[in-house]
Amino acid sequence: MTFSIAVSGKGGAGKTTITALLLKNFIKKVKGPILVIDADPNSNLNEALGVEIKNTVGDLREKFLKSKDNLPPELSKEDHLSYLIQSSMVETDDFDFIAMGRPEGPGCYCFINNILRKILDTISKHYPLVLIDTEAGLEHFSRRTTRDLELLLIITDPTISGARTAKRIKELCKELHISIGKTLLIVNRVSSYVKERIDELVKISGVDYAGIIPEDPLIQQFNSEGKPLFDLPSSSIALNAVSNIVDEIILQLIKRQVLL
Ligand SMILES: Nc1ncnc2c1ncn2[C@@H]1O[C@H](COP(=O)(O)OP(=O)(O)OP(=O)(O)O)[C@@H](O)[C@H]1O
Ligand SMILES: [Mg+2]
């Protein structure tokens, strides 16, 4: 059984940052391999995690399309593509990583994208936990590149517009019949905590509240020095806040579904 978590929200809300901090937590608290998928075409999760991408799935699809007529006949197209994807996966001691890259190019990609989706679903089944950083905007939900999820985390900054985006994301998932076990809201970059203000954002979003992540000067410092957020020290206030949300809510959800 796989527990899939997608991190979504308005552009710049902190999706990639929180995905990195969640992963850091899960590695300590969850047994078994973790698959991390960067589903943002403008991939930068790898930088936050300090890993290098060999090829994105989009790159491999292009290579495959160019070479598909010269493949050995004994190899099915699906097996060949599956092999390409598995060999491009970044494997570390703590997690495996795959970047989706560009979803489309000129021409029709429906057929190949369907094969890719099937391959990724098969790969995901080998992991008890899959963590997905999504792109800003809602198109990926409409394109159905976001698959069924056990947990959708919606990140918002402490603004009304972020909370409204959270509401739209939740509504769209419902309209599109994406099966989601639980949807939770995280309010990020909170510099002065005022309970009434947070309550108002939660109410506007209509999403169940998971917690806040404070504005963390260490994150800015790491970014300006080009250091991976994955190396944030345990003194990071954002890392500690993510840790509390994981302990108090997310681990319970995971344990209920998957025996880890
Ligand atoms: N808790 C925080 N404290 C301080 N800075 C933060 C915090 N969360 C995010 N940031 C900063 O906010 C900016 C946007 O964060 P991030 O890239 O994680 O957002 P995103 O939602 O992934 O953006 P995009 O929509 O472009 O993918 C980055 O400069 C990041 O360092
Ligand atoms: Mg991002």
mmCIF file of C-alpha atoms and ligand atoms in Angstrom:
data_model
loop_
_atom_site.group_PDB
_atom_site.id
_atom_site.type_symbol
_atom_site.label_atom_id
_atom_site.label_comp_id
_atom_site.label_asym_id
_atom_site.label_seq_id
_atom_site.Cartn_x
_atom_site.Cartn_y
_atom_site.Cartn_z
ATOM 1 C CA MET A 1 0.000 0.000 0.000
ATOM 2 C CA THR A 2 1.315 3.393 -0.981
ATOM 3 C CA PHE A 3 0.559 6.642 0.814
ATOM 4 C CA SER A 4 0.835 9.524 -1.674
ATOM 5 C CA ILE A 5 1.125 13.108 -0.520
ATOM 6 C CA ALA A 6 0.988 16.060 -2.937
ATOM 7 C CA VAL A 7 1.999 19.566 -1.915
ATOM 8 C CA SER A 8 0.091 22.272 -3.777
ATOM 9 C CA GLY A 9 -0.774 25.964 -3.440
ATOM 10 C CA LYS A 10 -0.394 29.393 -4.961
ATOM 11 C CA GLY A 11 2.849 30.334 -6.771
ATOM 12 C CA GLY A 12 5.616 31.096 -4.296
ATOM 13 C CA ALA A 13 3.598 29.949 -1.275
ATOM 14 C CA GLY A 14 6.387 27.612 -0.177
ATOM 15 C CA LYS A 15 5.496 24.262 -1.780
ATOM 16 C CA THR A 16 9.062 23.288 -2.642
ATOM 17 C CA THR A 17 10.430 24.471 0.700
ATOM 18 C CA ILE A 18 7.843 22.529 2.672
ATOM 19 C CA THR A 19 8.276 19.428 0.494
ATOM 20 C CA ALA A 20 11.993 19.462 1.377
ATOM 21 C CA LEU A 21 11.279 19.894 5.077
ATOM 22 C CA LEU A 22 8.631 17.174 5.040
ATOM 23 C CA LEU A 23 11.069 14.788 3.409
ATOM 24 C CA LYS A 24 13.719 15.563 6.019
ATOM 25 C CA ASN A 25 11.175 14.636 8.678
ATOM 26 C CA PHE A 26 9.872 11.515 6.982
ATOM 27 C CA ILE A 27 13.361 10.105 6.557
ATOM 28 C CA LYS A 28 13.771 10.158 10.332
ATOM 29 C CA LYS A 29 10.283 8.953 11.174
ATOM 30 C CA VAL A 30 9.186 6.577 8.435
ATOM 31 C CA LYS A 31 10.695 3.174 7.703
ATOM 32 C CA GLY A 32 11.018 2.074 4.107
ATOM 33 C CA PRO A 33 12.010 3.836 0.922
ATOM 34 C CA ILE A 34 10.473 7.180 -0.043
ATOM 35 C CA LEU A 35 9.869 8.274 -3.619
ATOM 36 C CA VAL A 36 10.040 12.016 -4.215
ATOM 37 C CA ILE A 37 8.519 13.346 -7.446
ATOM 38 C CA ASP A 38 9.149 16.864 -8.674
ATOM 39 C CA ALA A 39 6.041 17.457 -10.774
ATOM 40 C CA ASP A 40 6.833 21.130 -11.402
ATOM 41 C CA PRO A 41 8.112 21.678 -14.987
ATOM 42 C CA ASN A 42 10.329 24.459 -13.604
ATOM 43 C CA SER A 43 11.947 21.894 -11.350
ATOM 44 C CA ASN A 44 13.961 23.200 -8.446
ATOM 45 C CA LEU A 45 13.176 20.688 -5.743
ATOM 46 C CA ASN A 46 16.434 18.927 -6.607
ATOM 47 C CA GLU A 47 18.335 22.041 -5.534
ATOM 48 C CA ALA A 48 16.465 22.170 -2.239
ATOM 49 C CA LEU A 49 17.336 18.505 -1.712
ATOM 50 C CA GLY A 50 20.913 18.811 -2.931
ATOM 51 C CA VAL A 51 20.608 16.205 -5.689
ATOM 52 C CA GLU A 52 21.418 16.436 -9.374
ATOM 53 C CA ILE A 53 18.888 15.509 -12.046
ATOM 54 C CA LYS A 54 20.234 13.294 -14.835
ATOM 55 C CA ASN A 55 17.176 13.432 -17.087
ATOM 56 C CA THR A 56 13.627 14.527 -16.483
ATOM 57 C CA VAL A 57 10.806 12.228 -17.553
ATOM 58 C CA GLY A 58 10.016 14.875 -20.207
ATOM 59 C CA ASP A 59 13.579 14.607 -21.583
ATOM 60 C CA LEU A 60 13.289 10.819 -21.716
ATOM 61 C CA ARG A 61 9.977 11.013 -23.533
ATOM 62 C CA GLU A 62 11.603 13.205 -26.209
ATOM 63 C CA LYS A 63 14.553 10.794 -26.539
ATOM 64 C CA PHE A 64 12.170 7.870 -26.733
ATOM 65 C CA LEU A 65 10.043 9.515 -29.431
ATOM 66 C CA LYS A 66 13.154 10.090 -31.534
ATOM 67 C CA SER A 67 14.454 6.521 -31.168
ATOM 68 C CA LYS A 68 11.241 4.502 -30.988
ATOM 69 C CA ASP A 69 11.435 3.222 -34.571
ATOM 70 C CA ASN A 70 14.932 1.816 -34.069
ATOM 71 C CA LEU A 71 14.284 -0.252 -30.960
ATOM 72 C CA PRO A 72 15.110 -3.964 -30.882
ATOM 73 C CA PRO A 73 11.867 -5.766 -31.812
ATOM 74 C CA GLU A 74 11.953 -7.998 -28.719
ATOM 75 C CA LEU A 75 11.569 -4.983 -26.428
ATOM 76 C CA SER A 76 8.108 -3.475 -26.056
ATOM 77 C CA LYS A 77 7.883 0.316 -26.194
ATOM 78 C CA GLU A 78 6.496 0.376 -22.679
ATOM 79 C CA ASP A 79 9.339 -1.784 -21.328
ATOM 80 C CA HIS A 80 11.887 0.423 -23.038
ATOM 81 C CA LEU A 81 10.400 3.600 -21.612
ATOM 82 C CA SER A 82 10.099 2.012 -18.201
ATOM 83 C CA TYR A 83 13.766 1.026 -18.348
ATOM 84 C CA LEU A 84 14.751 4.592 -19.336
ATOM 85 C CA ILE A 85 12.815 6.069 -16.430
ATOM 86 C CA GLN A 86 14.143 3.626 -13.845
ATOM 87 C CA SER A 87 17.706 4.240 -14.966
ATOM 88 C CA SER A 88 17.312 8.010 -14.718
ATOM 89 C CA MET A 89 16.021 7.901 -11.179
ATOM 90 C CA VAL A 90 18.318 9.552 -8.640
ATOM 91 C CA GLU A 91 18.877 7.123 -5.794
ATOM 92 C CA THR A 92 20.248 8.277 -2.456
ATOM 93 C CA ASP A 93 20.574 6.385 0.828
ATOM 94 C CA ASP A 94 17.442 8.064 2.107
ATOM 95 C CA PHE A 95 15.125 8.559 -0.866
ATOM 96 C CA ASP A 96 14.689 8.126 -4.612
ATOM 97 C CA PHE A 97 14.007 11.137 -6.767
ATOM 98 C CA ILE A 98 12.417 11.702 -10.130
ATOM 99 C CA ALA A 99 11.694 14.980 -11.936
ATOM 100 C CA MET A 100 8.813 15.114 -14.407
ATOM 101 C CA GLY A 101 10.041 18.059 -16.503
ATOM 102 C CA ARG A 102 7.887 19.450 -19.302
ATOM 103 C CA PRO A 103 4.525 17.739 -19.645
ATOM 104 C CA GLU A 104 4.024 18.556 -23.328
ATOM 105 C CA GLY A 105 5.669 19.696 -26.499
ATOM 106 C CA PRO A 106 4.359 20.297 -29.989
ATOM 107 C CA GLY A 107 2.271 17.434 -31.342
ATOM 108 C CA CYS A 108 0.023 14.964 -29.602
ATOM 109 C CA TYR A 109 1.340 13.406 -26.454
ATOM 110 C CA CYS A 110 -1.781 11.690 -25.159
ATOM 111 C CA PHE A 111 -0.632 8.201 -26.028
ATOM 112 C CA ILE A 112 2.857 8.494 -24.605
ATOM 113 C CA ASN A 113 1.646 10.412 -21.555
ATOM 114 C CA ASN A 114 -0.783 7.621 -20.804
ATOM 115 C CA ILE A 115 2.036 5.086 -20.970
ATOM 116 C CA LEU A 116 4.169 7.300 -18.742
ATOM 117 C CA ARG A 117 1.399 7.608 -16.179
ATOM 118 C CA LYS A 118 1.046 3.844 -16.094
ATOM 119 C CA ILE A 119 4.794 3.361 -15.626
ATOM 120 C CA LEU A 120 4.960 5.934 -12.844
ATOM 121 C CA ASP A 121 1.993 4.349 -11.109
ATOM 122 C CA THR A 122 3.752 0.994 -11.239
ATOM 123 C CA ILE A 123 6.989 2.482 -9.893
ATOM 124 C CA SER A 124 5.119 4.307 -7.100
ATOM 125 C CA LYS A 125 3.559 1.048 -5.907
ATOM 126 C CA HIS A 126 6.992 -0.097 -4.752
ATOM 127 C CA TYR A 127 7.183 2.689 -2.203
ATOM 128 C CA PRO A 128 5.178 2.982 1.010
ATOM 129 C CA LEU A 129 5.461 6.761 0.796
ATOM 130 C CA VAL A 130 5.403 9.038 -2.259
ATOM 131 C CA LEU A 131 5.887 12.792 -1.858
ATOM 132 C CA ILE A 132 5.030 15.073 -4.791
ATOM 133 C CA ASP A 133 5.904 18.750 -5.219
ATOM 134 C CA THR A 134 3.434 20.237 -7.718
ATOM 135 C CA GLU A 135 3.560 23.310 -9.924
ATOM 136 C CA ALA A 136 1.659 26.466 -9.027
ATOM 137 C CA GLY A 137 -1.699 26.822 -10.725
ATOM 138 C CA LEU A 138 -4.410 24.321 -11.248
ATOM 139 C CA GLU A 139 -3.690 22.996 -14.754
ATOM 140 C CA HIS A 140 -1.975 19.860 -13.533
ATOM 141 C CA PHE A 141 -5.170 18.894 -11.758
ATOM 142 C CA SER A 142 -7.183 19.466 -14.950
ATOM 143 C CA ARG A 143 -4.638 17.554 -17.025
ATOM 144 C CA ARG A 144 -5.059 14.712 -14.551
ATOM 145 C CA THR A 145 -1.308 14.437 -14.119
ATOM 146 C CA THR A 146 -2.058 14.558 -10.398
ATOM 147 C CA ARG A 147 -3.216 11.078 -9.531
ATOM 148 C CA ASP A 148 -5.340 9.895 -6.674
ATOM 149 C CA LEU A 149 -3.886 10.911 -3.360
ATOM 150 C CA GLU A 150 -4.116 9.916 0.251
ATOM 151 C CA LEU A 151 -3.209 13.434 1.383
ATOM 152 C CA LEU A 152 -3.310 16.796 -0.373
ATOM 153 C CA LEU A 153 -1.451 19.519 1.506
ATOM 154 C CA ILE A 154 -2.366 23.008 0.385
ATOM 155 C CA ILE A 155 0.189 25.642 1.280
ATOM 156 C CA THR A 156 -0.804 29.270 1.579
ATOM 157 C CA ASP A 157 1.031 32.383 2.635
ATOM 158 C CA PRO A 158 -0.816 34.394 5.265
ATOM 159 C CA THR A 159 -2.873 36.307 2.681
ATOM 160 C CA ILE A 160 -6.527 36.284 1.644
ATOM 161 C CA SER A 161 -5.563 35.548 -1.958
ATOM 162 C CA GLY A 162 -3.566 32.493 -0.909
ATOM 163 C CA ALA A 163 -6.533 31.244 1.111
ATOM 164 C CA ARG A 164 -8.835 31.784 -1.888
ATOM 165 C CA THR A 165 -6.471 29.791 -4.102
ATOM 166 C CA ALA A 166 -6.581 27.021 -1.507
ATOM 167 C CA LYS A 167 -10.369 27.042 -1.740
ATOM 168 C CA ARG A 168 -10.241 26.835 -5.553
ATOM 169 C CA ILE A 169 -7.800 23.932 -5.443
ATOM 170 C CA LYS A 170 -10.067 22.010 -3.099
ATOM 171 C CA GLU A 171 -13.143 22.731 -5.222
ATOM 172 C CA LEU A 172 -11.405 21.810 -8.461
ATOM 173 C CA CYS A 173 -10.237 18.464 -7.094
ATOM 174 C CA LYS A 174 -13.821 17.742 -6.139
ATOM 175 C CA GLU A 175 -15.146 18.760 -9.579
ATOM 176 C CA LEU A 176 -12.557 16.582 -11.291
ATOM 177 C CA HIS A 177 -13.356 13.639 -9.003
ATOM 178 C CA ILE A 178 -9.719 13.252 -7.977
ATOM 179 C CA SER A 179 -9.856 10.823 -5.119
ATOM 180 C CA ILE A 180 -8.220 12.438 -2.085
ATOM 181 C CA GLY A 181 -8.216 10.846 1.357
ATOM 182 C CA LYS A 182 -7.651 14.071 3.263
ATOM 183 C CA THR A 183 -6.968 17.724 2.396
ATOM 184 C CA LEU A 184 -5.129 19.932 4.884
ATOM 185 C CA LEU A 185 -4.096 23.587 4.920
ATOM 186 C CA ILE A 186 -0.680 24.820 6.046
ATOM 187 C CA VAL A 187 -0.208 28.551 6.513
ATOM 188 C CA ASN A 188 3.411 29.362 5.692
ATOM 189 C CA ARG A 189 5.668 32.368 6.290
ATOM 190 C CA VAL A 190 3.796 33.586 9.343
ATOM 191 C CA SER A 191 5.832 36.389 10.887
ATOM 192 C CA SER A 192 3.467 37.390 13.677
ATOM 193 C CA TYR A 193 0.991 34.850 14.893
ATOM 194 C CA VAL A 194 -2.476 36.258 15.509
ATOM 195 C CA LYS A 195 -4.957 33.459 16.058
ATOM 196 C CA GLU A 196 -7.957 35.385 14.712
ATOM 197 C CA ARG A 197 -6.095 36.147 11.495
ATOM 198 C CA ILE A 198 -5.184 32.490 10.926
ATOM 199 C CA ASP A 199 -8.761 31.435 11.776
ATOM 200 C CA GLU A 200 -10.039 33.840 9.117
ATOM 201 C CA LEU A 201 -7.726 32.376 6.438
ATOM 202 C CA VAL A 202 -8.746 28.847 7.365
ATOM 203 C CA LYS A 203 -12.404 29.811 7.142
ATOM 204 C CA ILE A 204 -11.971 31.412 3.696
ATOM 205 C CA SER A 205 -10.126 28.340 2.395
ATOM 206 C CA GLY A 206 -12.720 25.900 3.674
ATOM 207 C CA VAL A 207 -9.862 23.414 4.185
ATOM 208 C CA ASP A 208 -9.079 21.636 7.465
ATOM 209 C CA TYR A 209 -6.221 23.322 9.283
ATOM 210 C CA ALA A 210 -2.930 21.510 9.865
ATOM 211 C CA GLY A 211 -0.758 24.285 11.324
ATOM 212 C CA ILE A 212 1.507 27.240 10.650
ATOM 213 C CA ILE A 213 5.116 27.480 9.543
ATOM 214 C CA PRO A 214 6.868 30.637 10.724
ATOM 215 C CA GLU A 215 8.965 32.901 8.542
ATOM 216 C CA ASP A 216 12.440 31.463 9.043
ATOM 217 C CA PRO A 217 15.493 33.677 8.472
ATOM 218 C CA LEU A 218 17.647 30.551 8.150
ATOM 219 C CA ILE A 219 15.739 29.583 4.980
ATOM 220 C CA GLN A 220 16.554 32.936 3.406
ATOM 221 C CA GLN A 221 20.162 32.601 4.509
ATOM 222 C CA PHE A 222 20.469 29.118 2.987
ATOM 223 C CA ASN A 223 18.879 30.313 -0.247
ATOM 224 C CA SER A 224 21.136 33.319 -0.605
ATOM 225 C CA GLU A 225 24.192 31.135 0.071
ATOM 226 C CA GLY A 226 22.938 28.499 -2.412
ATOM 227 C CA LYS A 227 22.856 25.767 0.249
ATOM 228 C CA PRO A 228 20.277 22.950 0.012
ATOM 229 C CA LEU A 229 17.420 23.378 2.479
ATOM 230 C CA PHE A 230 17.790 19.707 3.170
ATOM 231 C CA ASP A 231 20.842 20.628 5.269
ATOM 232 C CA LEU A 232 18.932 23.017 7.543
ATOM 233 C CA PRO A 233 19.990 22.445 11.165
ATOM 234 C CA SER A 234 17.574 21.157 13.791
ATOM 235 C CA SER A 235 17.435 24.698 15.208
ATOM 236 C CA SER A 236 15.446 25.868 12.141
ATOM 237 C CA ILE A 237 12.072 27.136 13.344
ATOM 238 C CA ALA A 238 10.386 26.157 10.063
ATOM 239 C CA LEU A 239 11.800 22.635 10.268
ATOM 240 C CA ASN A 240 10.509 22.330 13.833
ATOM 241 C CA ALA A 241 7.063 23.532 12.839
ATOM 242 C CA VAL A 242 6.916 20.984 10.005
ATOM 243 C CA SER A 243 8.070 18.347 12.478
ATOM 244 C CA ASN A 244 5.131 19.158 14.786
ATOM 245 C CA ILE A 245 2.621 18.912 11.922
ATOM 246 C CA VAL A 246 4.119 15.575 10.871
ATOM 247 C CA ASP A 247 4.016 14.200 14.448
ATOM 248 C CA GLU A 248 0.584 15.481 15.337
ATOM 249 C CA ILE A 249 -1.332 14.855 12.125
ATOM 250 C CA ILE A 250 0.427 13.333 9.132
ATOM 251 C CA LEU A 251 2.031 10.307 10.803
ATOM 252 C CA GLN A 252 -1.337 9.303 12.226
ATOM 253 C CA LEU A 253 -2.874 9.436 8.754
ATOM 254 C CA ILE A 254 -0.033 7.402 7.287
ATOM 255 C CA LYS A 255 -0.101 4.808 10.065
ATOM 256 C CA ARG A 256 -3.829 4.348 9.685
ATOM 257 C CA GLN A 257 -3.318 3.418 6.056
ATOM 258 C CA VAL A 258 0.111 1.865 5.760
ATOM 259 C CA LEU A 259 1.947 -0.158 8.339
ATOM 260 C CA LEU A 260 5.350 1.512 8.498
HETATM 261 N N1 LIG B 1 8.889 29.529 6.105
HETATM 262 C C1 LIG B 1 9.649 30.281 5.291
HETATM 263 N N2 LIG B 1 10.503 31.198 5.807
HETATM 264 C C2 LIG B 1 11.263 31.958 5.010
HETATM 265 N N3 LIG B 1 11.255 31.900 3.666
HETATM 266 C C3 LIG B 1 10.426 31.010 3.096
HETATM 267 C C4 LIG B 1 9.591 30.147 3.864
HETATM 268 N N4 LIG B 1 8.889 29.364 3.009
HETATM 269 C C5 LIG B 1 9.268 29.708 1.770
HETATM 270 N N5 LIG B 1 10.190 30.693 1.818
HETATM 271 C C6 LIG B 1 10.801 31.369 0.665
HETATM 272 O O1 LIG B 1 9.770 31.759 -0.216
HETATM 273 C C7 LIG B 1 10.175 31.627 -1.565
HETATM 274 C C8 LIG B 1 9.201 30.716 -2.291
HETATM 275 O O2 LIG B 1 9.277 29.430 -1.708
HETATM 276 P P1 LIG B 1 9.149 28.111 -2.587
HETATM 277 O O3 LIG B 1 10.046 28.149 -3.750
HETATM 278 O O4 LIG B 1 9.247 26.968 -1.651
HETATM 279 O O5 LIG B 1 7.644 28.301 -3.078
HETATM 280 P P2 LIG B 1 6.872 27.476 -4.177
HETATM 281 O O6 LIG B 1 5.461 27.490 -3.754
HETATM 282 O O7 LIG B 1 7.517 26.163 -4.378
HETATM 283 O O8 LIG B 1 7.099 28.388 -5.462
HETATM 284 P P3 LIG B 1 6.735 28.037 -6.998
HETATM 285 O O9 LIG B 1 5.259 28.269 -7.123
HETATM 286 O O10 LIG B 1 7.551 29.015 -7.762
HETATM 287 O O11 LIG B 1 7.129 26.605 -7.213
HETATM 288 C C9 LIG B 1 11.587 31.064 -1.538
HETATM 289 O O12 LIG B 1 12.501 32.131 -1.651
HETATM 290 C C10 LIG B 1 11.682 30.449 -0.146
HETATM 291 O O13 LIG B 1 12.989 30.462 0.340
HETATM 292 MG MG MG B 2 8.183 25.230 -6.170
#
